[in-house]
Short mmCIF file of C-alpha atoms in Angstrom, two decimals:
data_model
loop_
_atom_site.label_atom_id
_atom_site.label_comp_id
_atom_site.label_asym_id
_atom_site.label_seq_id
_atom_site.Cartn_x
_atom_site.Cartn_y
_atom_site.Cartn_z
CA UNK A 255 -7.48 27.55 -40.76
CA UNK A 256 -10.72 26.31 -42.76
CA UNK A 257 -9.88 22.72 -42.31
CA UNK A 258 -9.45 23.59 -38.00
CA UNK A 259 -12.85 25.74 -38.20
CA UNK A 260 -14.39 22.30 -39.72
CA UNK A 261 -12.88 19.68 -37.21
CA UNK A 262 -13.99 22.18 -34.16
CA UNK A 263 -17.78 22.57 -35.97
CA UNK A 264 -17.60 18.50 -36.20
CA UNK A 265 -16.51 18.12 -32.79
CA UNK A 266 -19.04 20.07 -31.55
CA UNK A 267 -21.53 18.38 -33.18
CA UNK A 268 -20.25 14.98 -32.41
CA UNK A 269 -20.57 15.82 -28.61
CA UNK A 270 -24.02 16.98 -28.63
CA UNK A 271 -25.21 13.98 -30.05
CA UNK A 272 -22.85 11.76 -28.03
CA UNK A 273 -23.51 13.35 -25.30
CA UNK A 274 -27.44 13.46 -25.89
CA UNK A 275 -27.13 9.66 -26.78
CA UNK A 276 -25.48 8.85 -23.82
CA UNK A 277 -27.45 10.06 -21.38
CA UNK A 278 -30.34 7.91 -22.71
CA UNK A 279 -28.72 4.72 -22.84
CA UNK A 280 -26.78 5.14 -19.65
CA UNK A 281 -30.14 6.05 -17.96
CA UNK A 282 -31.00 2.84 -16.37
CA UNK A 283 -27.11 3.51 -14.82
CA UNK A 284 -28.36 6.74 -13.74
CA UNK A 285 -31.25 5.44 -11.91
CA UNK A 286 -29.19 2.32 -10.32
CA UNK A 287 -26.20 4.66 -8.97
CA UNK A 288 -28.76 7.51 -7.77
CA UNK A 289 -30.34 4.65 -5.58
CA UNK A 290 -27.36 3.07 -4.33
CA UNK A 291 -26.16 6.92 -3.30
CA UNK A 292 -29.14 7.19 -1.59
CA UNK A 293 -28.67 3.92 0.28
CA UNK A 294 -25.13 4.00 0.99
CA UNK A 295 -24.42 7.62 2.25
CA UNK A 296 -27.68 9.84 2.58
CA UNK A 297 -26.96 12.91 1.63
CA UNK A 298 -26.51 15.10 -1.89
CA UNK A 299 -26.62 13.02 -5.54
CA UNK A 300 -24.41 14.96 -6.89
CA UNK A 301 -21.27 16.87 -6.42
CA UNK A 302 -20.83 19.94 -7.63
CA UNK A 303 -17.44 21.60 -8.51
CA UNK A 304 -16.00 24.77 -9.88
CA UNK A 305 -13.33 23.86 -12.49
CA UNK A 306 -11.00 26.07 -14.98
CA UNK A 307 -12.45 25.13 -18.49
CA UNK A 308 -11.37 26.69 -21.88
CA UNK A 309 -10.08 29.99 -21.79
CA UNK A 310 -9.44 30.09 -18.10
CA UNK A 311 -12.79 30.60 -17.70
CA UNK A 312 -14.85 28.89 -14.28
CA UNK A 313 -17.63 26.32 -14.90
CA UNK A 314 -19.98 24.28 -12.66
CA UNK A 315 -18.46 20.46 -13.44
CA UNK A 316 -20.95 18.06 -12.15
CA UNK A 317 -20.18 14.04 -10.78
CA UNK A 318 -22.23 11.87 -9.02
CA UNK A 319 -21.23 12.10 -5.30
CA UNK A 320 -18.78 9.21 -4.26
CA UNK A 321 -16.90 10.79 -1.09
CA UNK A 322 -19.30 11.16 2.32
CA UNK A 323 -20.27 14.53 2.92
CA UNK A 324 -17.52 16.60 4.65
CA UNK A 325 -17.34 16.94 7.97
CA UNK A 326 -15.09 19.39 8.58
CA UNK A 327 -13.87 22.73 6.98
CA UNK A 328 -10.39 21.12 5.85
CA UNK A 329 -12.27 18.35 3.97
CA UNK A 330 -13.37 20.83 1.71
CA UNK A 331 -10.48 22.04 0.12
CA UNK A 332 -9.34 20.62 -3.86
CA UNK A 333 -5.67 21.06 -3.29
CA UNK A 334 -4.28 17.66 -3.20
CA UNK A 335 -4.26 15.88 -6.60
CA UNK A 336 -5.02 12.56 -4.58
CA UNK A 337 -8.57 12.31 -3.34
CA UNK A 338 -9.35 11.65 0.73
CA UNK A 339 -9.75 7.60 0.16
CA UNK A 340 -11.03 7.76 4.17
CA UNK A 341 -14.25 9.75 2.84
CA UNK A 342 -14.94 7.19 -0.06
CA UNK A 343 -17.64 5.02 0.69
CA UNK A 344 -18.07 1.41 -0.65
CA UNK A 345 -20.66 1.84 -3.71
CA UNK A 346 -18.35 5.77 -4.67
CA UNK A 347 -15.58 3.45 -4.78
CA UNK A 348 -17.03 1.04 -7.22
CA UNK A 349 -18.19 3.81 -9.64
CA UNK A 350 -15.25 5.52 -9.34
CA UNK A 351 -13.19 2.39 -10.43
CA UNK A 352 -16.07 2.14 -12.70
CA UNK A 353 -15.93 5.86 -14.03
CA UNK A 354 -19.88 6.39 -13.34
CA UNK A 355 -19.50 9.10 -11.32
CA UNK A 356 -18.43 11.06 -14.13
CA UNK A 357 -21.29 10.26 -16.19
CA UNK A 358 -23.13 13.78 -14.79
CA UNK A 359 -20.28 15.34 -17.03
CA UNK A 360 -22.24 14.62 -20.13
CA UNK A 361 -24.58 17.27 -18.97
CA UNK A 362 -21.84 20.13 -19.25
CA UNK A 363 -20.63 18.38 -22.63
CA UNK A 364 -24.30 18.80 -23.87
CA UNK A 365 -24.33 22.94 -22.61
CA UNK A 366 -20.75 22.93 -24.31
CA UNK A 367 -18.98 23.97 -21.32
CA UNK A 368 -16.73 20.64 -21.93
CA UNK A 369 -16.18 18.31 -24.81
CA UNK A 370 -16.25 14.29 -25.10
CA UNK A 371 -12.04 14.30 -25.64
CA UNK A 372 -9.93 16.77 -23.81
CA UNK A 373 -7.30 18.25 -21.04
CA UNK A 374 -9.17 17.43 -17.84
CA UNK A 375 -10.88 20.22 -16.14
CA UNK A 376 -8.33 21.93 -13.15
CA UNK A 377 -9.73 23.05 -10.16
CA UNK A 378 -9.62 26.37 -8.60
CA UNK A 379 -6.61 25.70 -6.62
CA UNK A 380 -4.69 24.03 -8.61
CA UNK A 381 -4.31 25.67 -12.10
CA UNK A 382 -1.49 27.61 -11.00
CA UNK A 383 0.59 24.22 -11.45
CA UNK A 384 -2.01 22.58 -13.74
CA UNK A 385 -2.00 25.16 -16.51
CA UNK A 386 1.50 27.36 -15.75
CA UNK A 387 3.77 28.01 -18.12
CA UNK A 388 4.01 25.78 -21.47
CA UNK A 389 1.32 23.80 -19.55
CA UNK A 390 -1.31 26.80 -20.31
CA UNK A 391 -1.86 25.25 -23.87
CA UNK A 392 -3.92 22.88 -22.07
CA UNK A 393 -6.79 25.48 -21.39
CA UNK A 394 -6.88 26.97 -25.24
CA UNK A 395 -9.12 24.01 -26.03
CA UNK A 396 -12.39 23.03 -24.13
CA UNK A 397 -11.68 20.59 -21.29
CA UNK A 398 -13.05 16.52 -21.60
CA UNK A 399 -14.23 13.64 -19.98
CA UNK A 400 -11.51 11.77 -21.46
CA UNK A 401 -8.29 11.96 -22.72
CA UNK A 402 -4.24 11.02 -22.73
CA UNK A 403 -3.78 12.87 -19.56
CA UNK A 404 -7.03 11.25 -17.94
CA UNK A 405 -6.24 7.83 -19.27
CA UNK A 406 -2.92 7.73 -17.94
CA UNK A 407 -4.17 8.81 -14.19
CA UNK A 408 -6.84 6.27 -14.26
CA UNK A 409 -4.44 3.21 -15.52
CA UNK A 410 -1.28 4.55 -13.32
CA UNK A 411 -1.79 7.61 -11.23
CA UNK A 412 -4.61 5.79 -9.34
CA UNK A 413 -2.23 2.63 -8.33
CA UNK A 414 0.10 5.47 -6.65
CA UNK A 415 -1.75 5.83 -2.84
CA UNK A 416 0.78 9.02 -1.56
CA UNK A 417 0.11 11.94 -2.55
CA UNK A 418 4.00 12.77 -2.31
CA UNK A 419 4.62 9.61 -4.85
CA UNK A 420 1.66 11.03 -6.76
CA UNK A 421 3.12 14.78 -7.02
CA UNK A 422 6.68 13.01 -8.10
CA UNK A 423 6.04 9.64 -10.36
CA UNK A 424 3.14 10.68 -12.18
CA UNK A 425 1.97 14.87 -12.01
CA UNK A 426 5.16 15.51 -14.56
CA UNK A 427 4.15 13.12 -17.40
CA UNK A 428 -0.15 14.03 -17.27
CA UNK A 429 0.86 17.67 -17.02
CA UNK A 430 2.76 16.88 -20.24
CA UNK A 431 -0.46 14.97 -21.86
CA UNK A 432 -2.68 17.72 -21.00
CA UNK A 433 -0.27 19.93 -22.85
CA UNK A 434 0.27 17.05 -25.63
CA UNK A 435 -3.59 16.84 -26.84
CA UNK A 436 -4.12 20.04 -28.02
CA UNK A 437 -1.18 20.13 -30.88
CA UNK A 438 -2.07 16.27 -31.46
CA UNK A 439 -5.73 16.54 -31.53
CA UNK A 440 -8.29 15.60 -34.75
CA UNK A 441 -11.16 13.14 -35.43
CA UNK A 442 -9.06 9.96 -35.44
CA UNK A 443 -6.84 10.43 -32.84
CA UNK A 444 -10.38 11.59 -30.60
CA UNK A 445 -11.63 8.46 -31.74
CA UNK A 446 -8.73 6.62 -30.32
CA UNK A 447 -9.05 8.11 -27.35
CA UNK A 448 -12.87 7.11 -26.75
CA UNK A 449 -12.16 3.69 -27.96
CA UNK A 450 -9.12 3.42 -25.06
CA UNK A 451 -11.08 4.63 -22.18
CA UNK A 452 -13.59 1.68 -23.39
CA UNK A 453 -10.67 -0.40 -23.30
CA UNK A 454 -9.63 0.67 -20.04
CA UNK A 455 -12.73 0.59 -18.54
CA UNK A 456 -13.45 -3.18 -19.59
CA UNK A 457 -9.27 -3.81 -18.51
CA UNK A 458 -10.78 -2.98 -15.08
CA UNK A 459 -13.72 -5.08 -14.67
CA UNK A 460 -11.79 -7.56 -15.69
CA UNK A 461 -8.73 -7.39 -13.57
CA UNK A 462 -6.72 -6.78 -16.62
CA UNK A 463 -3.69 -4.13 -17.49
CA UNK A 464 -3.83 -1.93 -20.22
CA UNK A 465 0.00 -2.39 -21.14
CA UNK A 466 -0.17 -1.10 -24.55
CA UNK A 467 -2.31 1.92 -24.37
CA UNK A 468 0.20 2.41 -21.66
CA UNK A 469 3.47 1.96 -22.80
CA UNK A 470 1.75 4.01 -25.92
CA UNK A 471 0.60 7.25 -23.71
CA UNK A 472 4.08 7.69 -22.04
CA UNK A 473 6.03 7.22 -24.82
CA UNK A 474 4.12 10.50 -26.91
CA UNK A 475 5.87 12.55 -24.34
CA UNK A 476 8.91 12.74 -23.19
CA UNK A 477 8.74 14.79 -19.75
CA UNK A 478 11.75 16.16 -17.83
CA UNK A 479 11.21 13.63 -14.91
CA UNK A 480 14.46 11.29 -14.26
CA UNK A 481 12.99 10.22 -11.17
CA UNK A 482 9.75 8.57 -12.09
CA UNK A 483 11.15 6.49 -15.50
CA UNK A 484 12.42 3.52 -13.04
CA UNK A 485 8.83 3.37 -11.68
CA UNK A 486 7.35 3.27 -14.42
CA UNK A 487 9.78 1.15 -16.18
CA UNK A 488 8.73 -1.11 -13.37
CA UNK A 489 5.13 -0.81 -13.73
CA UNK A 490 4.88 -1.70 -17.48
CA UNK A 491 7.04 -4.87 -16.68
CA UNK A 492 4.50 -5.85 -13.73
CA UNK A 493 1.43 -5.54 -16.91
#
């Protein structure tokens, strides 16, 4: 219990000052995406949205604004687990593929309200399938701007365009690494984690495929989901 009250007391520490330290150096990114927001779609910088955090409990999550403001009534709704690609202008879809947009997040990991590593936030209207049943481990720990679950969405679930594809191939196996993290987490494997979504981040400027971090993320868990093991046996041999 002593040695779980230390790694939580280090963790908390490490995220301050992470999260402190990166919003200096990733200032000048700041500046650059506020502008080309500005340019692109006039309208809000940011985007502000309530999401489940630890506990259950609602927070404000905050992103830089990468979707044109919505137009109608229907547009606003969180539901689907695939974002409206219509409303995504140019420059929000560059630092989406980029992962800038979440950089705002480091805010809430500086109030505490998230950490560095975690489950990713749900939103209001989807925790009933995000965090039900032996998937409500997920929201015992605070939530982060990175992690197995968000690792695998950005290298696979983000290649999968339906939402119907989405809800099939690749919901089962992140719902299972949001559960997987909290019984798996400690300094090193946090570590790893930050030093993959580098990894991943650099595999996608680059055109490349993350194969290993991959094949290494779906095979921690081993999901009830016979349906979506051909696609992605057929993804890893395509990387």
């Amino acid at each position: 219990m002593k040695k779980r009250r230390g790694y939580f007391f280090v963790k908390r520490c490490f995220d301050f000052f992470a999260a402190l330290l990166g919003i200096i150096v990733t200032s000048p990114i700041w500046l650059i995406t506020v502008i080309g927001i500005f340019v692109s779609d006039p309208g809000p910088i940011f985007y502000r949205a309530i999401r489940i955090g630890k506990d259950n409990c609602e927070f404000s999550m905050w992103k830089f604004r990468s979707m044109r403001v919505p137009r109608k009534e229907s547009e606003k709704s969180e539901a689907s687990f695939k974002a409206d690609t219509n409303r995504i202008f140019p420059f929000g879809g560059l630092i989406r593929r980029l992962k800038i947009d979440e950089l705002p997040q480091l805010l809430n990991i500086l109030g505490g309200s998230m950490s560095v590593v975690g489950p990713r936030p749900a939103a209001k209207d989807q925790v009933e399938v995000m965090r039900a049943g032996k998937y409500g481990i997920a929201s015992t720990v605070k939530p982060g701007l990175t992690g197995p679950a968000a690792l695998y969405d950005y290298i696979y679930g983000d290649s999968v365009e339906e939402l119907e594809e989405y809800e099939k191939l690749v919901l089962p196996t992140r719902l299972e690494l949001e559960a997987y993290y909290p019984t798996h987490m400690g300094i090193g494997y946090d570590i790893k984690m930050i030093w993959y979504t580098v990894v991943c981040i650099l595999a996608s400027i680059f055109k490349r495929e993350p194969k290993k971090i991959f094949k290494e993320l779906t095979s921690a868990v081993e999901p009830a989901r016979e349906e979506n093991v051909k696609q992605e046996e057929t993804f890893s041999e395509k990387i």
